[in-house]
């Protein structure tokens, strides 16, 4: 029996925004929203807008729909809903986590951050220097943008308490071996905090297999609503200082100082409906567990995205004026480049004029772009709903815009 490939036409029908004809290659900034998410959002706002903590009928309905959203968030990472903290964004989740972990450290303890990461997983940790912690920077290779484990080894010592690293940079695109980072950190008694925002829209994650202590991703980049998802290892969550009201004691939800945006959490249940819709379309109905279903769907997504990515990378490599960021190897569909003699804004503008949406600039990974020695990059980041026809359009447009 041959295994199916992703039916992209079917996928595209689930995303109403695609009908506007823009070739959308700015998914690393935020993905589009499939119909089931819109339905759950509207349904919650229209029919279930009740405080979920009582035993009234509206409260029970509301609670169930919120629980569906949390379940999906947990299933994306391979953990239980009780282990998840939801917050407005990954930036805010890391900010809160940095406050919660601060009492675990002493002046003189060392924190390793990278210059490849988005600032979300750098700034909050760097501010620990105000409490006497010493910040060490794991720097990228200035030519390729890659992080090297050998450079991390030079920074690790008995003083290291925290290593903060991205699973996949929103500029370089390569997949970092975070399991290897976590192993090294553990050897010196340090914690590993991972930013999975760039990685999560493209792969089903198994956080426990990675051996990390905390992992964050953003639901609005995984065909969901505008929320940050944070997993903290239960052992660490117990040691972290609560950030919520003193009388709230459920760990790790104590890491959320405010309440939840219930309609957005409920909307996230629609991401699960969407993945199930893809499962059913490609594999028929089955009674597998959600994780098994999602794993098969993400495998289709990975294969499709790899093919599109190879076409774009091959094209960019064929142009002498292009500097492609990142080396060959495992890469999420995040492809950044610069063009000799043109600014990133100029190239992006020429693409916008052709109804092709891309990113340009530094995307809050400013340290990375600065370290690469460029004013900004053009970013082509795609998702599984992008198709070959859009890649044709992109390549055609770039052929017209770029010097050979
Ligand atoms: C790699 C990466 N990390 C972190 C973030 C921050 O996520 P949020 O917008 O949820 O704070 C982004 C956002 O673009 C990102 O691309």
CSV table of C-alpha atoms and ligand atoms in Angstrom, one decimal:
chain,number,residue,atom,x,y,z
A,1,UNK,CA,0.0,0.0,0.0
A,2,UNK,CA,1.5,3.4,-1.0
A,3,UNK,CA,1.3,6.1,1.6
A,4,UNK,CA,-0.6,9.2,0.6
A,5,UNK,CA,1.0,12.6,0.0
A,6,UNK,CA,-0.5,15.8,1.2
A,7,UNK,CA,-3.5,16.8,-0.8
A,8,UNK,CA,-2.6,20.5,-0.9
A,9,UNK,CA,-5.8,21.5,-2.8
A,10,UNK,CA,-7.9,20.1,0.1
A,11,UNK,CA,-5.7,21.8,2.6
A,12,UNK,CA,-6.0,25.2,0.9
A,13,UNK,CA,-9.8,25.0,0.9
A,14,UNK,CA,-9.7,25.1,4.7
A,15,UNK,CA,-7.9,28.5,4.8
A,16,UNK,CA,-10.4,31.2,3.6
A,17,UNK,CA,-7.7,33.9,3.5
A,18,UNK,CA,-5.8,32.1,0.7
A,19,UNK,CA,-8.7,33.1,-1.6
A,20,UNK,CA,-7.4,36.6,-1.8
A,21,UNK,CA,-4.7,35.4,-4.2
A,22,UNK,CA,-1.6,36.5,-2.2
A,23,UNK,CA,1.1,33.9,-2.2
A,24,UNK,CA,1.7,33.9,1.5
A,25,UNK,CA,5.3,33.2,2.4
A,26,UNK,CA,5.4,35.0,5.8
A,27,UNK,CA,4.3,32.1,8.0
A,28,UNK,CA,7.1,32.3,10.5
A,29,UNK,CA,5.5,35.6,11.5
A,30,UNK,CA,2.2,33.9,12.0
A,31,UNK,CA,0.2,31.3,10.1
A,32,UNK,CA,-3.2,31.6,8.6
A,33,UNK,CA,-6.3,30.3,10.4
A,34,UNK,CA,-8.2,27.3,9.2
A,35,UNK,CA,-11.9,27.2,9.1
A,36,UNK,CA,-12.4,24.9,12.2
A,37,UNK,CA,-10.5,27.4,14.4
A,38,UNK,CA,-12.8,30.2,13.2
A,39,UNK,CA,-15.8,28.0,13.9
A,40,UNK,CA,-14.7,27.2,17.5
A,41,UNK,CA,-13.9,30.9,18.1
A,42,UNK,CA,-17.3,32.1,16.9
A,43,UNK,CA,-19.1,29.2,18.6
A,44,UNK,CA,-17.5,30.1,22.0
A,45,UNK,CA,-18.1,33.8,21.7
A,46,UNK,CA,-21.7,33.2,20.5
A,47,UNK,CA,-22.8,30.3,22.8
A,48,UNK,CA,-20.4,29.6,25.6
A,49,UNK,CA,-19.2,32.9,27.0
A,50,UNK,CA,-19.5,32.0,30.6
A,51,UNK,CA,-17.1,31.9,33.5
A,52,UNK,CA,-16.0,28.3,33.4
A,53,UNK,CA,-15.4,27.7,37.1
A,54,UNK,CA,-19.0,27.0,38.3
A,55,UNK,CA,-21.3,24.1,38.0
A,56,UNK,CA,-24.0,25.9,36.0
A,57,UNK,CA,-24.8,24.5,32.6
A,58,UNK,CA,-23.2,27.4,30.7
A,59,UNK,CA,-20.2,27.2,32.9
A,60,UNK,CA,-19.8,23.4,32.2
A,61,UNK,CA,-20.1,24.0,28.4
A,62,UNK,CA,-17.5,26.7,28.5
A,63,UNK,CA,-15.2,24.6,30.6
A,64,UNK,CA,-15.4,21.7,28.2
A,65,UNK,CA,-14.5,23.9,25.2
A,66,UNK,CA,-11.6,25.4,27.0
A,67,UNK,CA,-10.4,22.0,28.0
A,68,UNK,CA,-10.5,20.9,24.3
A,69,UNK,CA,-8.1,23.8,23.5
A,70,UNK,CA,-5.7,22.9,26.3
A,71,UNK,CA,-5.8,19.3,25.3
A,72,UNK,CA,-4.7,20.2,21.8
A,73,UNK,CA,-1.9,22.4,23.2
A,74,UNK,CA,-0.7,19.5,25.3
A,75,UNK,CA,-1.0,17.0,22.4
A,76,UNK,CA,1.2,19.2,20.2
A,77,UNK,CA,4.0,18.7,22.7
A,78,UNK,CA,3.3,15.2,23.9
A,79,UNK,CA,2.4,16.1,27.5
A,80,UNK,CA,-0.7,16.3,29.7
A,81,UNK,CA,-2.9,19.4,29.7
A,82,UNK,CA,-2.2,19.8,33.5
A,83,UNK,CA,1.5,20.3,32.6
A,84,UNK,CA,0.8,23.2,30.2
A,85,UNK,CA,0.8,27.0,30.9
A,86,UNK,CA,-1.0,29.1,28.4
A,87,UNK,CA,-0.2,32.8,28.1
A,88,UNK,CA,-0.6,35.7,25.7
A,89,UNK,CA,2.6,34.9,23.9
A,90,UNK,CA,5.9,33.1,24.1
A,91,UNK,CA,7.7,36.4,24.9
A,92,UNK,CA,5.5,36.9,27.9
A,93,UNK,CA,5.7,33.3,28.9
A,94,UNK,CA,9.5,33.5,29.0
A,95,UNK,CA,9.4,36.8,30.8
A,96,UNK,CA,7.2,35.3,33.5
A,97,UNK,CA,9.3,32.1,33.7
A,98,UNK,CA,12.5,34.2,34.2
A,99,UNK,CA,10.9,35.8,37.2
A,100,UNK,CA,9.7,32.5,38.5
A,101,UNK,CA,13.1,30.8,38.2
A,102,UNK,CA,15.2,33.8,39.6
A,103,UNK,CA,15.1,32.6,43.2
A,104,UNK,CA,16.9,29.4,42.1
A,105,UNK,CA,20.0,31.3,41.2
A,106,UNK,CA,22.9,33.0,43.1
A,107,UNK,CA,25.0,35.9,42.1
A,108,UNK,CA,27.9,34.6,40.1
A,109,UNK,CA,25.9,31.8,38.5
A,110,UNK,CA,26.1,31.8,34.7
A,111,UNK,CA,23.4,31.9,32.1
A,112,UNK,CA,24.1,31.0,28.5
A,113,UNK,CA,22.1,32.7,25.8
A,114,UNK,CA,22.7,32.7,22.0
A,115,UNK,CA,22.9,35.4,19.5
A,116,UNK,CA,20.9,33.2,17.1
A,117,UNK,CA,17.6,33.3,19.1
A,118,UNK,CA,14.6,35.6,18.8
A,119,UNK,CA,14.9,38.2,21.6
A,120,UNK,CA,12.0,36.4,23.5
A,121,UNK,CA,14.5,33.8,24.7
A,122,UNK,CA,17.3,36.2,25.3
A,123,UNK,CA,16.1,39.5,26.8
A,124,UNK,CA,14.3,38.1,29.8
A,125,UNK,CA,17.3,35.9,30.7
A,126,UNK,CA,19.9,38.7,30.1
A,127,UNK,CA,18.0,40.8,32.7
A,128,UNK,CA,19.0,38.3,35.3
A,129,UNK,CA,22.4,40.1,35.3
A,130,UNK,CA,20.6,42.8,37.4
A,131,UNK,CA,20.7,40.2,40.2
A,132,UNK,CA,24.4,39.3,39.8
A,133,UNK,CA,24.1,36.5,37.3
A,134,UNK,CA,26.8,36.4,34.6
A,135,UNK,CA,25.6,36.2,31.0
A,136,UNK,CA,27.6,34.2,28.5
A,137,UNK,CA,26.8,34.4,24.8
A,138,UNK,CA,26.9,31.3,22.6
A,139,UNK,CA,27.7,32.9,19.3
A,140,UNK,CA,26.9,31.9,15.8
A,141,UNK,CA,29.4,31.2,13.0
A,142,UNK,CA,29.4,34.7,11.5
A,143,UNK,CA,29.4,33.3,7.9
A,144,UNK,CA,26.8,30.7,8.1
A,145,UNK,CA,24.7,31.7,11.1
A,146,UNK,CA,25.0,28.2,12.6
A,147,UNK,CA,25.5,27.4,16.3
A,148,UNK,CA,28.3,24.9,16.9
A,149,UNK,CA,28.1,22.5,19.9
A,150,UNK,CA,31.9,22.8,20.2
A,151,UNK,CA,31.4,26.5,21.0
A,152,UNK,CA,28.8,25.7,23.7
A,153,UNK,CA,31.3,23.2,25.2
A,154,UNK,CA,33.8,26.0,25.7
A,155,UNK,CA,31.2,28.0,27.7
A,156,UNK,CA,29.8,25.3,29.9
A,157,UNK,CA,31.2,24.9,33.4
A,158,UNK,CA,30.1,24.1,36.9
A,159,UNK,CA,28.9,27.7,37.2
A,160,UNK,CA,26.4,27.3,34.4
A,161,UNK,CA,22.8,27.1,35.7
A,162,UNK,CA,20.8,27.8,32.5
A,163,UNK,CA,21.2,27.3,28.8
A,164,UNK,CA,18.6,29.1,26.6
A,165,UNK,CA,18.5,28.1,23.0
A,166,UNK,CA,16.2,28.0,20.0
A,167,UNK,CA,15.1,24.7,18.4
A,168,UNK,CA,15.0,26.6,15.1
A,169,UNK,CA,16.0,30.2,14.6
A,170,UNK,CA,13.5,32.4,12.8
A,171,UNK,CA,16.4,33.7,10.6
A,172,UNK,CA,18.8,30.8,10.1
A,173,UNK,CA,16.1,28.1,9.8
A,174,UNK,CA,18.4,25.2,10.7
A,175,UNK,CA,17.2,22.7,13.3
A,176,UNK,CA,19.4,22.8,16.4
A,177,UNK,CA,20.2,19.6,18.2
A,178,UNK,CA,18.5,20.6,21.4
A,179,UNK,CA,18.7,17.1,22.8
A,180,UNK,CA,22.5,17.3,22.6
A,181,UNK,CA,22.4,20.7,24.2
A,182,UNK,CA,20.2,19.4,27.0
A,183,UNK,CA,22.5,16.5,27.6
A,184,UNK,CA,25.5,18.7,27.8
A,185,UNK,CA,23.7,21.2,30.1
A,186,UNK,CA,22.6,18.3,32.4
A,187,UNK,CA,26.2,17.1,32.8
A,188,UNK,CA,27.1,20.4,34.5
A,189,UNK,CA,23.9,20.6,36.4
A,190,UNK,CA,22.3,23.3,34.2
A,191,UNK,CA,18.7,23.7,33.0
A,192,UNK,CA,17.8,23.9,29.3
A,193,UNK,CA,15.1,26.3,28.2
A,194,UNK,CA,14.1,25.9,24.5
A,195,UNK,CA,12.2,28.3,22.2
A,196,UNK,CA,10.3,26.0,19.8
A,197,UNK,CA,8.3,28.7,18.1
A,198,UNK,CA,10.0,28.3,14.7
A,199,UNK,CA,10.0,24.5,14.9
A,200,UNK,CA,6.5,23.7,16.1
A,201,UNK,CA,4.4,24.5,13.0
A,202,UNK,CA,6.3,21.9,11.1
A,203,UNK,CA,6.8,18.9,13.3
A,204,UNK,CA,5.0,17.1,16.1
A,205,UNK,CA,7.2,17.6,19.2
A,206,UNK,CA,7.9,15.1,22.0
A,207,UNK,CA,9.4,17.3,24.7
A,208,UNK,CA,10.2,14.5,27.0
A,209,UNK,CA,12.3,12.8,24.4
A,210,UNK,CA,14.3,16.1,24.0
A,211,UNK,CA,15.3,16.0,27.7
A,212,UNK,CA,14.8,19.7,28.2
A,213,UNK,CA,13.4,21.6,31.2
A,214,UNK,CA,11.1,24.0,29.6
A,215,UNK,CA,9.8,24.4,26.0
A,216,UNK,CA,7.7,27.2,24.5
A,217,UNK,CA,5.9,27.7,21.2
A,218,UNK,CA,3.2,30.0,19.9
A,219,UNK,CA,-0.2,28.7,18.9
A,220,UNK,CA,-0.8,31.5,16.4
A,221,UNK,CA,2.0,30.1,14.2
A,222,UNK,CA,0.6,26.6,14.4
A,223,UNK,CA,-2.8,27.3,12.7
A,224,UNK,CA,-4.3,28.4,16.0
A,225,UNK,CA,-5.1,31.5,18.0
A,226,UNK,CA,-2.9,34.2,19.5
A,227,UNK,CA,-1.5,32.3,22.5
A,228,UNK,CA,1.8,31.1,23.8
A,229,UNK,CA,2.1,27.5,25.0
A,230,UNK,CA,4.7,26.8,27.7
A,231,UNK,CA,5.7,23.4,29.1
A,232,UNK,CA,7.8,23.3,32.2
A,233,UNK,CA,9.1,20.0,33.5
A,234,UNK,CA,7.0,19.2,36.6
A,235,UNK,CA,10.0,18.9,38.8
A,236,UNK,CA,11.1,22.4,37.8
A,237,UNK,CA,7.6,23.8,38.0
A,238,UNK,CA,7.4,22.8,41.6
A,239,UNK,CA,10.6,24.7,42.4
A,240,UNK,CA,9.6,27.8,40.5
A,241,UNK,CA,8.3,30.8,42.5
A,242,UNK,CA,4.5,31.2,41.8
A,243,UNK,CA,3.6,34.3,39.9
A,244,UNK,CA,-0.2,34.2,40.4
A,245,UNK,CA,-2.3,35.3,43.4
A,246,UNK,CA,-1.0,33.8,46.7
A,247,UNK,CA,-4.1,31.7,47.2
A,248,UNK,CA,-3.8,30.0,43.8
A,249,UNK,CA,-1.7,26.9,44.3
A,250,UNK,CA,-2.1,24.6,41.2
A,251,UNK,CA,1.3,24.1,39.7
A,252,UNK,CA,2.3,25.0,36.9
A,253,UNK,CA,-0.7,27.3,36.3
A,254,UNK,CA,0.8,29.4,39.1
A,255,UNK,CA,3.2,30.5,36.4
A,256,UNK,CA,0.4,32.5,34.8
A,257,UNK,CA,0.0,35.8,36.7
A,258,UNK,CA,-3.4,36.6,35.1
A,259,UNK,CA,-6.3,34.7,33.7
A,260,UNK,CA,-6.7,33.0,30.3
A,261,UNK,CA,-8.2,34.5,27.2
A,262,UNK,CA,-10.9,31.8,27.2
A,263,UNK,CA,-12.1,32.4,23.6
A,264,UNK,CA,-8.6,32.0,22.3
A,265,UNK,CA,-8.1,28.8,24.2
A,266,UNK,CA,-11.4,27.5,23.0
A,267,UNK,CA,-10.5,28.4,19.5
A,268,UNK,CA,-7.4,26.3,19.8
A,269,UNK,CA,-9.6,23.3,19.9
A,270,UNK,CA,-10.2,24.0,16.3
A,271,UNK,CA,-6.6,23.3,15.5
A,272,UNK,CA,-7.2,19.8,16.7
A,273,UNK,CA,-10.4,19.6,14.6
A,274,UNK,CA,-8.3,20.8,11.6
A,275,UNK,CA,-5.6,18.2,12.1
A,276,UNK,CA,-8.3,15.5,12.5
A,277,UNK,CA,-9.9,16.7,9.3
A,278,UNK,CA,-6.5,16.2,7.5
A,279,UNK,CA,-6.2,12.8,9.1
A,280,UNK,CA,-9.6,11.7,8.0
A,281,UNK,CA,-9.1,13.0,4.5
A,282,UNK,CA,-5.8,11.2,4.0
A,283,UNK,CA,-6.1,8.1,6.1
A,284,UNK,CA,-9.9,7.6,6.7
A,285,UNK,CA,-11.4,7.4,10.1
A,286,UNK,CA,-9.6,5.5,12.7
A,287,UNK,CA,-9.7,5.3,16.4
A,288,UNK,CA,-6.0,6.0,17.0
A,289,UNK,CA,-5.0,8.4,19.8
A,290,UNK,CA,-4.7,12.1,18.8
A,291,UNK,CA,-0.9,11.9,19.0
A,292,UNK,CA,-0.8,9.0,16.5
A,293,UNK,CA,-3.2,10.8,14.2
A,294,UNK,CA,-1.2,14.1,14.4
A,295,UNK,CA,2.1,12.3,13.9
A,296,UNK,CA,0.8,10.9,10.6
A,297,UNK,CA,-0.5,14.3,9.5
A,298,UNK,CA,2.8,16.0,10.4
A,299,UNK,CA,4.7,13.4,8.4
A,300,UNK,CA,2.7,14.5,5.3
A,301,UNK,CA,3.4,18.1,6.2
A,302,UNK,CA,7.1,17.5,6.6
A,303,UNK,CA,7.4,15.7,3.3
A,304,UNK,CA,5.5,18.4,1.4
A,305,UNK,CA,7.4,21.3,3.0
A,306,UNK,CA,10.8,19.6,2.4
A,307,UNK,CA,10.0,19.4,-1.4
A,308,UNK,CA,8.9,23.0,-1.6
A,309,UNK,CA,12.0,24.1,0.4
A,310,UNK,CA,14.4,22.3,-1.8
A,311,UNK,CA,13.0,24.1,-4.9
A,312,UNK,CA,13.5,27.5,-3.3
A,313,UNK,CA,16.9,26.8,-1.9
A,314,UNK,CA,18.1,25.4,-5.2
A,315,UNK,CA,16.9,28.5,-7.0
A,316,UNK,CA,18.6,30.9,-4.5
A,317,UNK,CA,21.8,28.9,-4.7
A,318,UNK,CA,21.8,29.4,-8.5
A,319,UNK,CA,22.0,33.2,-8.1
A,320,UNK,CA,25.4,34.7,-7.6
A,321,UNK,CA,24.0,37.9,-6.1
A,322,UNK,CA,22.3,35.9,-3.3
A,323,UNK,CA,23.8,35.1,0.1
A,324,UNK,CA,21.8,32.3,1.6
A,325,UNK,CA,21.7,32.2,5.4
A,326,UNK,CA,22.3,28.8,7.0
A,327,UNK,CA,24.0,25.6,5.9
A,328,UNK,CA,22.5,22.6,4.1
A,329,UNK,CA,21.0,20.2,6.6
A,330,UNK,CA,17.8,19.8,8.6
A,331,UNK,CA,16.0,23.0,8.0
A,332,UNK,CA,12.5,24.2,8.9
A,333,UNK,CA,10.8,26.0,6.0
A,334,UNK,CA,12.4,29.3,7.0
A,335,UNK,CA,14.7,30.5,4.2
A,336,UNK,CA,16.5,33.8,4.6
A,337,UNK,CA,18.9,35.6,2.2
A,338,UNK,CA,20.4,38.9,1.2
A,339,UNK,CA,21.0,40.3,-2.2
A,340,UNK,CA,24.1,42.2,-3.3
A,341,UNK,CA,23.3,45.8,-4.1
A,342,UNK,CA,19.7,45.7,-2.8
A,343,UNK,CA,18.3,46.2,0.7
A,344,UNK,CA,16.0,43.6,2.2
A,345,UNK,CA,13.2,46.2,2.1
A,346,UNK,CA,13.7,46.8,-1.6
A,347,UNK,CA,13.5,43.2,-2.5
A,348,UNK,CA,10.5,42.6,-0.2
A,349,UNK,CA,8.7,45.6,-1.7
A,350,UNK,CA,9.2,44.3,-5.2
A,351,UNK,CA,7.6,41.0,-4.1
A,352,UNK,CA,4.7,42.7,-2.3
A,353,UNK,CA,4.0,44.5,-5.6
A,354,UNK,CA,3.6,41.1,-7.2
A,355,UNK,CA,1.2,39.9,-4.4
A,356,UNK,CA,3.8,37.8,-2.7
A,357,UNK,CA,4.0,38.2,1.0
A,358,UNK,CA,7.5,37.7,2.6
A,359,UNK,CA,9.2,39.1,5.7
A,360,UNK,CA,12.2,41.5,5.8
A,361,UNK,CA,14.3,43.0,8.5
A,362,UNK,CA,15.3,41.1,11.7
A,363,UNK,CA,12.0,39.8,13.1
A,364,UNK,CA,13.3,40.5,16.7
A,365,UNK,CA,16.3,38.3,16.1
A,366,UNK,CA,18.3,41.5,15.9
A,367,UNK,CA,21.4,40.0,17.5
A,368,UNK,CA,21.5,37.3,14.8
A,369,UNK,CA,21.1,39.7,11.9
A,370,UNK,CA,23.7,42.0,13.4
A,371,UNK,CA,26.1,39.1,13.9
A,372,UNK,CA,25.6,38.1,10.3
A,373,UNK,CA,26.8,41.7,9.5
A,374,UNK,CA,23.8,42.6,7.4
A,375,UNK,CA,21.1,45.4,7.6
A,376,UNK,CA,18.3,42.8,7.4
A,377,UNK,CA,17.3,39.7,5.5
A,378,UNK,CA,14.5,38.7,3.2
A,379,UNK,CA,12.6,35.8,4.7
A,380,UNK,CA,10.6,33.2,2.8
A,381,UNK,CA,8.8,31.1,5.3
A,382,UNK,CA,6.1,28.7,4.2
A,383,UNK,CA,3.6,26.3,5.6
A,384,UNK,CA,2.0,23.2,4.4
A,385,UNK,CA,-0.8,25.1,2.6
A,386,UNK,CA,1.8,26.7,0.2
A,387,UNK,CA,1.9,24.9,-3.1
A,388,UNK,CA,4.1,24.4,-6.2
A,389,UNK,CA,2.2,27.0,-8.2
A,390,UNK,CA,3.0,29.6,-5.5
A,391,UNK,CA,6.7,28.5,-5.5
A,392,UNK,CA,6.6,28.9,-9.4
A,393,UNK,CA,5.3,32.5,-8.9
A,394,UNK,CA,7.9,33.2,-6.2
A,395,UNK,CA,10.8,31.9,-8.4
A,396,UNK,CA,9.5,33.8,-11.4
A,397,UNK,CA,9.3,37.0,-9.4
A,398,UNK,CA,12.7,36.6,-7.9
A,399,UNK,CA,14.2,35.9,-11.4
A,400,UNK,CA,12.9,39.3,-12.4
A,401,UNK,CA,14.0,41.1,-9.3
A,402,UNK,CA,17.4,39.7,-8.5
A,403,UNK,CA,20.6,40.4,-10.4
A,404,UNK,CA,21.8,37.0,-11.8
B,1,LIG,C1,11.6,31.9,16.9
B,1,LIG,C2,10.7,32.8,17.6
B,1,LIG,N1,10.7,32.8,18.9
B,1,LIG,C3,9.9,33.6,19.7
B,1,LIG,C4,9.0,34.4,19.1
B,1,LIG,C5,8.1,35.2,19.9
B,1,LIG,O1,6.8,34.7,20.0
B,1,LIG,P1,5.6,35.5,20.5
B,1,LIG,O2,5.1,36.4,19.4
B,1,LIG,O3,4.5,34.4,20.8
B,1,LIG,O4,6.0,36.2,21.7
B,1,LIG,C6,8.9,34.5,17.7
B,1,LIG,C7,8.0,35.4,17.0
B,1,LIG,O5,8.1,35.7,15.9
B,1,LIG,C8,9.8,33.6,16.9
B,1,LIG,O6,9.8,33.6,15.6
